């Protein structure tokens, strides 16, 4: 499909007068232009026109008519002027110039926004067609404008095809839609099955049907069922784009390192057989110079810098500190004669060819995660591009009626969703590029729709919430009845994180992985480290393992019946042989503050009759999470 041509019209008195910055227009422009943006990947567009106008009906109409004339742009997005204030006239201006209304696009934005805030019902946006141009009113705030565009982005390319009467593209899109319809239980029948599973609040099961397994058994099940993804096999990428990726295939050095005999010190290349004494200084060689043409004779030396090549017949380098200047040039700019004050050993301070790495030597094994040092090593050995495994596509979905997006007005009984940004950031810190799949309310049809929407785009879906024993925790039965998922485990003997669930299903003939984490913030972060990251690493051939160290407790711990993963700060010092483990405070699973500054999870055993408390000074195992600290 040809690129979709966009026109962006910001409607704002204050921006027009340069009293405020046009943040909304910039946000939408980046959504369209930024190749890394998910919206941009869907739209495949370019911004042809961009302008700011005041809240004036005549001016708005003038631009809409001008840009839509002769098909100059395919889509005009107006931004702002859709509210209730006296100057908000964008919808009125749009209605007067469009020839066909397209209310479904506005309805889609409204339905999506109502799930975030009931105040969305106050939006008055209009959408319609003039000639061969689609015109859509977006709200004025940067966040709301971006959210609305993300909701309707998938429909815009098809709308443009319909307006252009691109019959071939229209036919292909309809065929794809038909092929992507998943055979599923109708919602009405699914409701019966879900409700029969959950039963009424009074009749619901008091005990989970899933057996309690150990963390080790859970990891074994993940290892057993996680197959290497066919991530378009491999792609050859520039080194600059490979940070955090997984190397595909062993890498061998193309050259000897160093590729020439090099000086280790600033000093003089000499014949070792000359011994101590006076030397005439022939010339100077610095790093980057060529030394092969220089011939050494008895009583002659050559000044060299660290890393510089040395003459072929030089047999040693004497550092500057072991010499004395005897004579310089008349202008004192060059040395003419020096005296060597120490005995000389053959080969001293010379790096032989290939002493660091030999040509053809294995430098990186397939499956290595590529960090700064690995990429530097590849560059040093002559590589500009290398083969890497594509990363799995990952989605993160929060669930819960009580959740709201940060930045909205908090309603009674609600909390802001902290899990999603925490999990998304953890994934990015580990080299992945996850998608934000939003929030799913504890409503059957909404949750099914959200999961289906996510599975169309990702290989792995990570959710938080709705997996415990509450009367609204319906995620597991939904996965089973709507997606025919196999739940490999649904309870783990650990604290926090007991209801963690791992499932797989086939969706559109592809195997999908679902890791459902508990909703409590600490539980979500702990289980993300213990289960989600190992799953993702296995899927993309990452052979790295978490680092486990022994640590000395700096406080006592009352042991829980379940093995516990307690957040702690490890500190190293010059006195103790082991790092010291300091508790981050109250370990309750809802207290995200206990994760602040934590760089390790202490692996505490379950209590037994003979051992109910770990005392200060005892040694436990700890899994490192991030940077360590020196006290």
Coordinates of C-alpha atoms in Angstrom, one line a residue:
X1 CA 0.0 0.0 0.0
X2 CA 1.2 3.5 -0.8
X3 CA 2.0 5.7 2.2
X4 CA -1.1 7.4 3.7
X5 CA -0.8 11.1 3.5
X6 CA -1.7 13.0 6.7
X7 CA -2.6 16.6 7.4
X8 CA -2.4 17.6 11.1
X9 CA -4.4 20.7 12.1
X10 CA -4.0 21.8 15.7
X11 CA -6.9 24.0 16.8
X12 CA -5.9 26.2 19.8
X13 CA -6.0 29.9 20.5
X14 CA -3.1 29.7 23.0
X15 CA -0.8 27.6 20.6
X16 CA -1.7 29.9 17.7
X17 CA -0.6 32.9 19.8
X18 CA 2.6 31.1 20.8
X19 CA 1.5 31.3 24.5
X20 CA 1.7 27.5 24.8
X21 CA 3.7 24.8 23.0
X22 CA 1.8 22.5 20.6
X23 CA 2.5 19.3 22.5
X24 CA -0.5 17.4 21.1
X25 CA 0.4 18.1 17.5
X26 CA 3.9 17.0 18.1
X27 CA 2.7 13.8 19.9
X28 CA 0.5 12.8 17.0
X29 CA 3.2 13.6 14.5
X30 CA 5.7 11.4 16.3
X31 CA 3.1 8.6 16.4
X32 CA 2.9 8.7 12.6
X33 CA 6.6 9.3 11.9
X34 CA 8.5 7.3 14.5
X35 CA 9.3 3.9 12.9
X36 CA 9.4 2.3 16.4
X37 CA 5.9 3.5 17.2
X38 CA 3.3 0.7 17.0
X39 CA 0.8 3.2 15.6
X40 CA 3.3 4.1 12.8
X41 CA 3.7 0.5 11.9
X42 CA -0.1 0.2 11.4
X43 CA -0.6 3.5 9.6
X44 CA 2.4 3.5 7.4
X45 CA 2.0 7.2 6.8
X46 CA 3.7 10.5 6.3
X47 CA 2.8 14.0 7.5
X48 CA 2.4 16.2 4.4
X49 CA 0.8 19.2 6.1
X50 CA 0.9 20.6 9.6
X51 CA -0.5 23.8 10.9
X52 CA -1.9 25.6 14.0
X53 CA -5.1 27.7 13.7
X54 CA -7.1 29.6 16.3
X55 CA -10.5 28.4 17.6
X56 CA -12.3 30.1 14.7
X57 CA -14.9 28.3 12.6
X58 CA -14.1 30.0 9.3
X59 CA -10.3 29.4 9.6
X60 CA -10.8 25.7 10.5
X61 CA -13.2 25.2 7.5
X62 CA -10.7 27.0 5.2
X63 CA -7.9 24.6 6.0
X64 CA -10.1 21.5 5.8
X65 CA -11.4 22.5 2.4
X66 CA -8.0 23.4 1.1
X67 CA -6.2 20.2 2.2
X68 CA -9.0 17.9 1.0
X69 CA -9.2 19.6 -2.4
X70 CA -7.9 17.4 -5.3
X71 CA -7.0 14.6 -2.8
X72 CA -3.9 16.4 -1.4
X73 CA -4.1 14.3 1.7
X74 CA -5.8 11.1 2.6
X75 CA -6.5 11.8 6.2
X76 CA -6.9 15.1 8.1
X77 CA -6.6 14.8 11.9
X78 CA -7.8 17.9 13.8
X79 CA -6.5 18.1 17.3
X80 CA -8.4 20.2 19.9
X81 CA -11.5 22.3 20.1
X82 CA -14.0 19.4 20.8
X83 CA -14.9 20.4 24.3
X84 CA -17.7 22.4 25.9
X85 CA -16.1 25.9 26.1
X86 CA -17.5 28.8 24.1
X87 CA -14.5 28.8 21.7
X88 CA -14.7 25.0 21.0
X89 CA -16.1 24.9 17.5
X90 CA -14.1 22.2 15.6
X91 CA -17.0 19.7 15.4
X92 CA -19.3 22.5 14.1
X93 CA -16.7 23.5 11.4
X94 CA -16.2 19.9 10.4
X95 CA -19.9 19.1 10.1
X96 CA -20.3 22.0 7.7
X97 CA -17.8 20.8 5.1
X98 CA -18.0 16.9 5.2
X99 CA -20.2 15.1 2.7
X100 CA -20.6 11.8 4.5
X101 CA -20.5 11.1 8.2
X102 CA -18.5 8.2 9.7
X103 CA -19.8 8.0 13.3
X104 CA -18.4 4.5 13.9
X105 CA -14.9 5.9 14.3
X106 CA -16.0 8.4 16.9
X107 CA -18.0 5.7 18.7
X108 CA -14.9 3.5 18.9
X109 CA -12.9 6.2 20.5
X110 CA -15.8 7.0 22.9
X111 CA -16.2 3.4 24.0
X112 CA -12.5 3.0 24.6
X113 CA -12.2 6.3 26.5
X114 CA -15.2 5.5 28.7
X115 CA -13.3 2.5 30.1
X116 CA -10.7 5.0 31.3
X117 CA -12.9 7.8 32.6
X118 CA -16.7 8.6 32.5
X119 CA -15.8 12.2 31.6
X120 CA -15.1 10.9 28.1
X121 CA -18.8 11.2 27.3
X122 CA -18.3 15.0 27.2
X123 CA -16.2 14.7 24.0
X124 CA -18.0 16.1 20.9
X125 CA -15.8 14.9 18.1
X126 CA -17.0 14.4 14.5
X127 CA -15.7 12.2 11.7
X128 CA -16.6 12.2 8.0
X129 CA -15.5 12.2 4.4
X130 CA -15.0 15.1 2.0
X131 CA -14.2 14.2 -1.5
X132 CA -11.4 11.6 -1.1
X133 CA -10.2 12.7 2.3
X134 CA -11.2 11.3 5.7
X135 CA -11.4 13.9 8.5
X136 CA -11.3 12.9 12.1
X137 CA -11.6 15.2 15.2
X138 CA -9.2 14.2 18.0
X139 CA -9.3 15.7 21.5
X140 CA -6.8 18.4 22.5
X141 CA -4.7 16.8 25.3
X142 CA -1.6 14.9 24.1
X143 CA -2.5 11.8 26.1
X144 CA -6.1 11.7 25.0
X145 CA -5.2 12.4 21.3
X146 CA -2.7 9.6 21.3
X147 CA -5.0 7.1 23.0
X148 CA -7.8 7.9 20.5
X149 CA -5.5 7.5 17.5
X150 CA -4.3 4.1 18.8
X151 CA -7.9 2.9 19.1
X152 CA -8.8 3.8 15.5
X153 CA -5.4 3.3 13.8
X154 CA -6.1 -0.3 12.6
X155 CA -9.2 0.9 10.7
X156 CA -7.7 3.9 9.0
X157 CA -5.7 2.1 6.2
X158 CA -8.8 0.1 5.2
X159 CA -10.9 3.3 5.3
X160 CA -8.4 5.0 3.0
X161 CA -8.5 2.0 0.6
X162 CA -12.3 2.2 0.5
X163 CA -12.2 5.9 -0.2
X164 CA -9.6 5.3 -3.0
X165 CA -11.6 2.4 -4.3
X166 CA -8.6 0.2 -4.1
X167 CA -10.4 -3.0 -5.0
X168 CA -7.4 -5.4 -4.7
X169 CA -6.5 -4.1 -1.2
X170 CA -10.1 -4.1 -0.1
X171 CA -10.4 -7.8 -1.2
X172 CA -7.2 -8.8 0.6
X173 CA -8.3 -7.1 3.8
X174 CA -11.7 -8.8 3.8
X175 CA -10.0 -12.1 3.2
X176 CA -7.6 -11.6 6.1
X177 CA -10.5 -10.6 8.4
X178 CA -12.3 -13.8 7.5
X179 CA -9.1 -15.9 8.0
X180 CA -8.4 -14.3 11.3
X181 CA -11.8 -15.1 12.8
X182 CA -11.1 -17.5 15.7
X183 CA -13.5 -20.4 16.2
X184 CA -14.8 -19.6 19.7
X185 CA -17.8 -20.3 21.9
X186 CA -20.4 -17.6 21.5
X187 CA -20.4 -15.2 24.4
X188 CA -23.8 -16.3 25.6
X189 CA -22.7 -20.0 25.7
X190 CA -19.3 -18.9 27.1
X191 CA -21.1 -17.0 29.9
X192 CA -22.8 -20.2 31.0
X193 CA -19.6 -22.1 31.0
X194 CA -17.6 -19.4 32.8
X195 CA -20.4 -19.0 35.4
X196 CA -20.7 -22.7 35.9
X197 CA -17.0 -22.8 36.5
X198 CA -17.0 -19.8 38.9
X199 CA -20.5 -20.5 40.3
X200 CA -22.1 -18.0 42.6
X201 CA -20.1 -16.2 45.3
X202 CA -21.7 -18.5 47.8
X203 CA -21.1 -21.7 45.9
X204 CA -17.7 -21.0 44.5
X205 CA -14.9 -23.4 45.3
X206 CA -12.9 -22.7 48.5
X207 CA -9.9 -24.6 47.1
X208 CA -8.0 -24.1 43.9
X209 CA -8.2 -27.1 41.5
X210 CA -4.6 -26.6 40.6
X211 CA -1.9 -28.5 42.5
X212 CA 0.7 -26.6 44.4
X213 CA 4.1 -27.1 42.8
X214 CA 7.6 -25.9 43.7
X215 CA 9.4 -23.1 41.9
X216 CA 11.8 -25.6 40.5
X217 CA 8.9 -27.7 39.1
X218 CA 7.3 -24.6 37.6
X219 CA 10.6 -23.7 35.9
X220 CA 10.9 -27.2 34.6
X221 CA 7.4 -27.0 33.0
X222 CA 8.3 -23.7 31.4
X223 CA 11.5 -25.2 30.0
X224 CA 9.5 -28.3 28.8
X225 CA 6.8 -26.3 26.9
X226 CA 8.8 -23.3 25.7
X227 CA 9.9 -24.0 22.1
X228 CA 12.3 -21.8 20.3
X229 CA 10.2 -19.3 18.4
X230 CA 10.5 -19.1 14.6
X231 CA 11.3 -15.4 14.9
X232 CA 11.7 -15.0 11.1
X233 CA 14.9 -17.0 11.8
X234 CA 17.6 -14.4 11.9
X235 CA 18.4 -10.9 10.6
X236 CA 21.7 -9.3 9.9
X237 CA 21.9 -6.0 11.7
X238 CA 24.5 -3.2 12.2
X239 CA 26.3 -3.5 15.6
X240 CA 24.6 -0.3 16.7
X241 CA 21.2 -2.0 16.6
X242 CA 22.2 -5.2 18.3
X243 CA 22.4 -4.2 22.0
X244 CA 20.3 -6.6 24.1
X245 CA 19.8 -9.0 21.1
X246 CA 20.8 -12.7 21.0
X247 CA 23.7 -13.7 18.7
X248 CA 22.6 -16.3 16.1
X249 CA 25.6 -18.5 15.2
X250 CA 29.2 -18.6 16.5
X251 CA 31.4 -15.6 15.8
X252 CA 35.0 -16.0 14.8
X253 CA 37.6 -13.3 14.6
X254 CA 38.4 -12.1 11.1
X255 CA 41.9 -10.8 12.1
X256 CA 44.8 -11.2 14.5
X257 CA 44.6 -8.9 17.5
X258 CA 46.9 -7.0 17.5
X259 CA 47.4 -7.3 13.7
X260 CA 51.0 -6.1 14.1
X261 CA 53.8 -6.2 16.8
X262 CA 52.8 -3.3 19.1
X263 CA 54.6 -1.4 21.9
X264 CA 53.1 -1.8 25.4
X265 CA 54.9 1.3 26.7
X266 CA 55.8 4.9 25.7
X267 CA 59.6 4.4 25.0
X268 CA 62.1 3.2 22.5
X269 CA 62.2 0.2 20.1
X270 CA 65.7 -1.3 20.4
X271 CA 67.9 -4.3 19.6
X272 CA 68.0 -6.2 22.9
X273 CA 71.5 -7.5 22.1
X274 CA 72.9 -3.9 22.3
X275 CA 72.4 -4.0 26.1
X276 CA 72.7 -0.8 28.2
X277 CA 74.3 2.3 26.9
X278 CA 74.1 5.2 24.4
X279 CA 71.6 5.1 21.5
X280 CA 71.0 7.5 18.6
X281 CA 67.3 8.2 18.2
X282 CA 66.3 7.6 14.6
X283 CA 62.7 8.9 14.5
X284 CA 59.3 8.7 16.3
X285 CA 56.4 6.2 15.6
X286 CA 53.0 6.9 17.0
X287 CA 49.8 4.8 17.0
X288 CA 48.5 4.5 13.4
X289 CA 51.9 4.8 11.7
X290 CA 53.6 2.2 9.7
X291 CA 56.9 0.9 10.9
X292 CA 57.9 -1.9 8.5
X293 CA 60.1 0.4 6.4
X294 CA 62.3 1.4 9.3
X295 CA 65.5 -0.7 9.7
X296 CA 67.4 -0.9 13.0
X297 CA 71.1 -1.1 13.3
X298 CA 73.4 -1.5 16.3
X299 CA 73.5 1.7 18.4
X300 CA 70.2 2.9 16.9
X301 CA 66.7 3.1 18.5
X302 CA 63.3 4.3 17.4
X303 CA 61.0 6.4 19.7
X304 CA 57.5 4.7 19.9
X305 CA 54.2 5.4 21.7
X306 CA 51.9 3.0 23.5
X307 CA 50.0 0.9 20.9
X308 CA 52.2 1.9 18.0
X309 CA 53.8 -0.7 15.7
X310 CA 57.5 -1.4 16.1
X311 CA 60.1 -2.1 13.3
X312 CA 60.3 -5.7 12.2
X313 CA 63.8 -6.2 13.5
X314 CA 63.2 -4.6 16.9
X315 CA 63.5 -7.1 19.7
X316 CA 62.5 -5.1 22.8
X317 CA 60.9 -1.8 24.0
X318 CA 62.5 0.2 26.8
X319 CA 60.2 2.5 28.6
X320 CA 61.0 6.3 28.8
X321 CA 61.5 6.1 32.6
X322 CA 64.5 3.8 32.1
X323 CA 66.3 6.2 29.8
X324 CA 68.2 9.6 30.1
X325 CA 68.3 12.3 27.4
X326 CA 71.9 13.0 26.3
X327 CA 71.4 15.3 23.3
X328 CA 68.5 17.1 21.6
X329 CA 68.1 19.1 18.4
X330 CA 69.1 22.8 18.4
X331 CA 65.4 23.8 18.7
X332 CA 64.9 21.3 21.5
X333 CA 62.0 19.8 19.6
X334 CA 63.5 16.3 18.9
X335 CA 65.8 13.9 20.7
X336 CA 69.1 13.0 19.0
X337 CA 70.7 10.7 21.6
X338 CA 69.7 8.9 24.8
X339 CA 71.2 6.5 27.3
X340 CA 69.5 3.3 28.3
X341 CA 70.0 2.8 32.1
X342 CA 68.7 -0.8 32.6
X343 CA 69.4 -4.3 31.3
X344 CA 67.2 -5.3 28.4
X345 CA 65.3 -8.6 28.1
X346 CA 64.4 -9.9 24.6
X347 CA 60.7 -9.4 23.9
X348 CA 60.1 -7.0 26.8
X349 CA 57.1 -4.7 26.5
X350 CA 56.2 -6.0 23.0
X351 CA 52.7 -7.4 22.2
X352 CA 53.2 -10.1 19.5
X353 CA 50.8 -10.5 16.6
X354 CA 47.7 -12.3 17.6
X355 CA 48.6 -12.4 21.3
X356 CA 45.2 -11.2 22.3
X357 CA 43.1 -13.0 19.7
X358 CA 44.1 -15.2 16.8
X359 CA 42.5 -15.0 13.4
X360 CA 39.7 -17.6 13.2
X361 CA 39.5 -17.9 17.0
X362 CA 36.0 -18.3 18.5
X363 CA 35.1 -15.0 20.2
X364 CA 31.3 -15.3 20.9
X365 CA 29.1 -18.3 21.1
X366 CA 25.7 -18.6 19.5
X367 CA 23.0 -17.6 22.1
X368 CA 25.2 -14.9 23.7
X369 CA 23.2 -11.9 24.8
X370 CA 25.0 -8.9 23.2
X371 CA 26.0 -6.1 25.6
X372 CA 28.5 -3.3 25.3
X373 CA 31.6 -5.5 25.7
X374 CA 30.4 -8.2 23.3
X375 CA 29.6 -5.6 20.6
X376 CA 33.0 -3.9 21.2
X377 CA 34.7 -7.3 20.8
X378 CA 32.8 -8.0 17.5
X379 CA 33.9 -4.6 16.2
X380 CA 37.5 -5.1 17.2
X381 CA 37.5 -8.4 15.3
X382 CA 36.3 -6.8 12.1
X383 CA 32.5 -7.0 12.1
X384 CA 30.2 -4.2 11.1
X385 CA 27.1 -6.4 10.9
X386 CA 26.2 -9.7 12.7
X387 CA 23.4 -12.2 12.6
X388 CA 20.9 -11.9 15.5
X389 CA 17.8 -13.7 16.5
X390 CA 14.7 -11.6 16.3
X391 CA 13.1 -10.9 19.7
X392 CA 9.7 -12.3 20.6
X393 CA 6.8 -10.0 20.5
X394 CA 5.5 -9.4 24.0
X395 CA 2.4 -7.8 25.3
X396 CA 1.6 -6.6 28.8
X397 CA -2.0 -6.5 30.0
X398 CA -3.4 -5.4 33.4
X399 CA -6.7 -6.7 34.6
X400 CA -9.1 -5.4 37.3
X401 CA -12.2 -3.2 37.7
X402 CA -10.4 -1.1 40.2
X403 CA -7.5 0.0 37.9
X404 CA -7.1 3.5 36.4
X405 CA -4.4 4.9 34.2
X406 CA -2.1 7.3 36.0
X407 CA -2.9 10.9 35.3
X408 CA -6.7 10.5 35.4
X409 CA -8.9 11.7 38.2
X410 CA -9.0 8.9 40.7
X411 CA -12.5 7.6 41.4
X412 CA -13.7 6.2 44.7
X413 CA -12.5 2.6 45.3
X414 CA -10.0 2.8 42.5
X415 CA -6.2 2.7 42.3
X416 CA -3.7 3.6 39.7
X417 CA -2.2 0.8 37.6
X418 CA 1.4 0.6 38.6
X419 CA 2.0 -3.0 37.4
X420 CA 1.9 -2.3 33.7
X421 CA 4.6 0.4 33.7
X422 CA 6.7 -1.6 36.1
X423 CA 6.6 -4.8 34.0
X424 CA 7.0 -2.9 30.7
X425 CA 10.1 -1.2 32.1
X426 CA 11.6 -4.4 33.4
X427 CA 11.2 -6.0 30.0
X428 CA 12.9 -3.0 28.3
X429 CA 15.8 -3.2 30.8
X430 CA 16.3 -6.7 29.7
X431 CA 16.5 -5.8 26.0
X432 CA 12.9 -6.5 24.9
X433 CA 10.5 -4.2 23.2
X434 CA 7.1 -4.9 24.7
X435 CA 3.6 -3.6 23.7
X436 CA 1.3 -1.9 26.1
X437 CA -2.1 -3.8 25.8
X438 CA -3.9 -1.6 28.2
X439 CA -6.3 -2.5 31.0
X440 CA -9.0 -5.2 30.9
X441 CA -12.0 -4.8 33.3
X442 CA -13.2 -7.9 35.1
X443 CA -15.9 -8.4 32.5
X444 CA -16.1 -11.5 30.5
X445 CA -16.6 -10.0 27.0
X446 CA -14.1 -7.2 27.6
X447 CA -11.4 -9.6 28.8
X448 CA -12.0 -12.0 25.9
X449 CA -11.7 -9.1 23.5
X450 CA -8.6 -7.7 25.1
X451 CA -6.8 -11.1 25.1
X452 CA -7.8 -11.8 21.5
X453 CA -6.6 -8.4 20.4
X454 CA -3.3 -9.0 22.1
X455 CA -2.7 -12.5 20.8
X456 CA -3.1 -11.2 17.2
X457 CA 0.0 -9.1 17.8
X458 CA 2.2 -11.0 20.2
X459 CA 3.9 -14.3 20.8
X460 CA 3.9 -13.9 24.6
X461 CA 1.2 -12.2 26.7
X462 CA 2.0 -11.3 30.3
X463 CA -1.0 -10.4 32.4
X464 CA -1.3 -9.2 36.0
X465 CA -4.3 -9.8 38.2
X466 CA -7.5 -12.0 38.0
X467 CA -5.7 -15.3 38.7
X468 CA -6.4 -15.8 42.4
X469 CA -9.6 -17.0 44.2
X470 CA -11.7 -13.9 44.1
X471 CA -15.2 -14.0 42.7
X472 CA -14.1 -11.8 39.8
X473 CA -10.9 -13.8 39.0
X474 CA -12.0 -15.3 35.8
X475 CA -8.8 -15.3 33.7
X476 CA -8.0 -19.0 34.0
X477 CA -11.5 -20.3 32.9
X478 CA -11.6 -17.7 30.1
X479 CA -8.3 -19.0 28.8
X480 CA -9.6 -22.5 28.9
X481 CA -13.0 -22.1 27.4
X482 CA -12.5 -19.3 24.9
X483 CA -8.9 -20.0 23.8
X484 CA -8.7 -23.8 24.5
X485 CA -5.5 -23.0 26.5
X486 CA -3.6 -25.7 28.4
X487 CA -2.8 -24.5 31.9
X488 CA 0.5 -26.1 32.8
X489 CA 0.5 -24.8 36.3
X490 CA -1.8 -22.6 38.3
X491 CA -0.3 -22.4 41.8
X492 CA 3.3 -22.2 43.0
X493 CA 4.5 -22.9 46.5
X494 CA 6.2 -19.5 47.1
X495 CA 5.7 -16.2 48.8
X496 CA 4.8 -13.9 47.1
X497 CA 3.3 -15.2 43.9
X498 CA 1.3 -18.3 44.7
X499 CA -1.4 -17.9 42.0
X500 CA 1.1 -17.5 39.2
X501 CA -0.2 -19.3 36.1
X502 CA 1.5 -20.5 32.9
X503 CA -0.5 -21.6 29.9
X504 CA -0.1 -22.1 26.2
X505 CA -2.6 -22.1 23.3
X506 CA -2.8 -22.1 19.5
X507 CA -4.2 -18.9 18.1
X508 CA -4.3 -18.4 14.3
X509 CA -2.3 -21.6 13.9
X510 CA 0.6 -20.2 16.1
X511 CA 1.6 -21.3 19.5
X512 CA 1.1 -18.5 22.1
X513 CA 2.5 -18.3 25.6
X514 CA 0.5 -16.8 28.5
X515 CA 2.2 -16.0 31.8
X516 CA -0.4 -14.7 34.2
X517 CA 1.1 -13.0 37.2
X518 CA -0.7 -12.0 40.5
X519 CA -2.1 -8.5 40.7
X520 CA -0.2 -7.4 43.9
X521 CA 2.7 -5.2 42.7
X522 CA 5.4 -7.0 44.6
X523 CA 4.1 -10.4 43.6
X524 CA 4.1 -9.2 39.9
X525 CA 7.7 -8.0 40.0
X526 CA 9.0 -11.1 41.9
X527 CA 7.3 -13.5 39.5
X528 CA 8.4 -11.5 36.5
X529 CA 12.0 -12.1 37.6
X530 CA 11.5 -15.8 38.5
X531 CA 9.3 -16.9 35.6
X532 CA 8.7 -14.4 32.8
X533 CA 12.3 -13.5 32.1
X534 CA 13.5 -17.2 32.0
X535 CA 10.6 -18.0 29.6
X536 CA 11.5 -15.1 27.3
X537 CA 15.2 -16.0 27.4
X538 CA 14.5 -19.6 26.4
X539 CA 12.2 -18.5 23.6
X540 CA 15.0 -16.4 22.0
X541 CA 18.0 -18.7 22.6
X542 CA 19.4 -16.6 25.4
X543 CA 21.7 -18.9 27.4
X544 CA 22.4 -16.5 30.2
X545 CA 21.4 -17.5 33.7
X546 CA 20.5 -15.5 36.8
X547 CA 23.4 -14.9 39.2
X548 CA 23.0 -16.6 42.6
X549 CA 25.4 -15.6 45.5
X550 CA 25.6 -16.3 49.2
X551 CA 24.8 -13.4 51.5
X552 CA 24.9 -12.8 55.2
X553 CA 21.7 -11.6 56.8
X554 CA 21.8 -8.3 58.7
X555 CA 18.5 -8.9 60.4
X556 CA 16.4 -11.9 61.5
X557 CA 13.5 -13.4 59.4
X558 CA 10.5 -15.3 60.7
X559 CA 10.1 -18.1 58.1
X560 CA 6.8 -18.6 56.3
X561 CA 5.3 -22.1 55.6
X562 CA 6.0 -21.3 51.9
X563 CA 9.6 -20.6 50.6
X564 CA 9.8 -16.8 50.4
X565 CA 11.6 -14.5 48.0
X566 CA 12.4 -11.4 50.1
X567 CA 13.5 -8.1 48.6
X568 CA 16.9 -7.0 50.0
X569 CA 19.8 -4.7 49.4
X570 CA 23.2 -6.4 49.1
X571 CA 26.2 -4.4 50.0
X572 CA 29.9 -5.4 49.6
X573 CA 32.8 -4.0 51.7
X574 CA 36.5 -4.6 52.2
X575 CA 36.1 -6.5 55.5
X576 CA 33.4 -9.2 55.0
X577 CA 34.0 -12.0 52.6
X578 CA 30.3 -12.2 51.7
X579 CA 27.9 -9.4 50.8
X580 CA 25.7 -8.1 53.6
X581 CA 21.9 -8.5 53.1
X582 CA 19.8 -5.6 54.4
X583 CA 16.0 -5.9 54.4
X584 CA 14.0 -3.4 52.5
X585 CA 11.3 -3.4 55.2
X586 CA 7.8 -4.8 55.3
X587 CA 7.5 -7.6 52.7
X588 CA 3.8 -7.5 52.3
X589 CA 3.0 -8.3 48.6
X590 CA 1.1 -5.1 48.0
X591 CA 3.9 -2.8 49.2
X592 CA 5.8 -1.8 46.1
X593 CA 8.0 0.5 48.2
X594 CA 9.7 -2.7 49.5
X595 CA 11.2 -3.1 46.0
X596 CA 12.8 0.3 46.0
X597 CA 16.6 0.1 45.7
X598 CA 16.4 -3.7 46.1
X599 CA 19.1 -5.4 44.1
X600 CA 18.5 -9.0 45.2
X601 CA 15.9 -11.6 46.2
X602 CA 16.8 -13.5 49.3
X603 CA 15.8 -17.2 48.8
X604 CA 14.4 -18.1 52.2
X605 CA 13.3 -21.7 52.9
X606 CA 9.9 -22.7 54.2
X607 CA 9.7 -23.0 58.0
X608 CA 10.0 -26.4 59.7
X609 CA 9.3 -27.5 63.2
X610 CA 13.1 -27.4 63.9
X611 CA 13.7 -24.1 62.1
X612 CA 11.2 -21.3 62.3
X613 CA 13.5 -18.3 62.3
X614 CA 16.7 -17.2 60.4
X615 CA 18.9 -15.2 62.7
X616 CA 21.1 -12.3 61.9
X617 CA 24.5 -13.5 60.6
X618 CA 23.1 -16.6 59.0
X619 CA 23.9 -17.2 55.3
X620 CA 21.3 -17.6 52.6
X621 CA 21.2 -17.7 48.8
X622 CA 20.3 -14.5 46.9
X623 CA 19.5 -13.9 43.3
X624 CA 20.9 -10.7 42.0
X625 CA 18.5 -8.3 40.3
X626 CA 20.6 -5.2 39.4
X627 CA 23.5 -3.0 40.5
X628 CA 25.4 -3.9 43.7
X629 CA 26.5 -1.4 46.3
X630 CA 29.7 -1.0 48.2
X631 CA 29.4 0.3 51.8

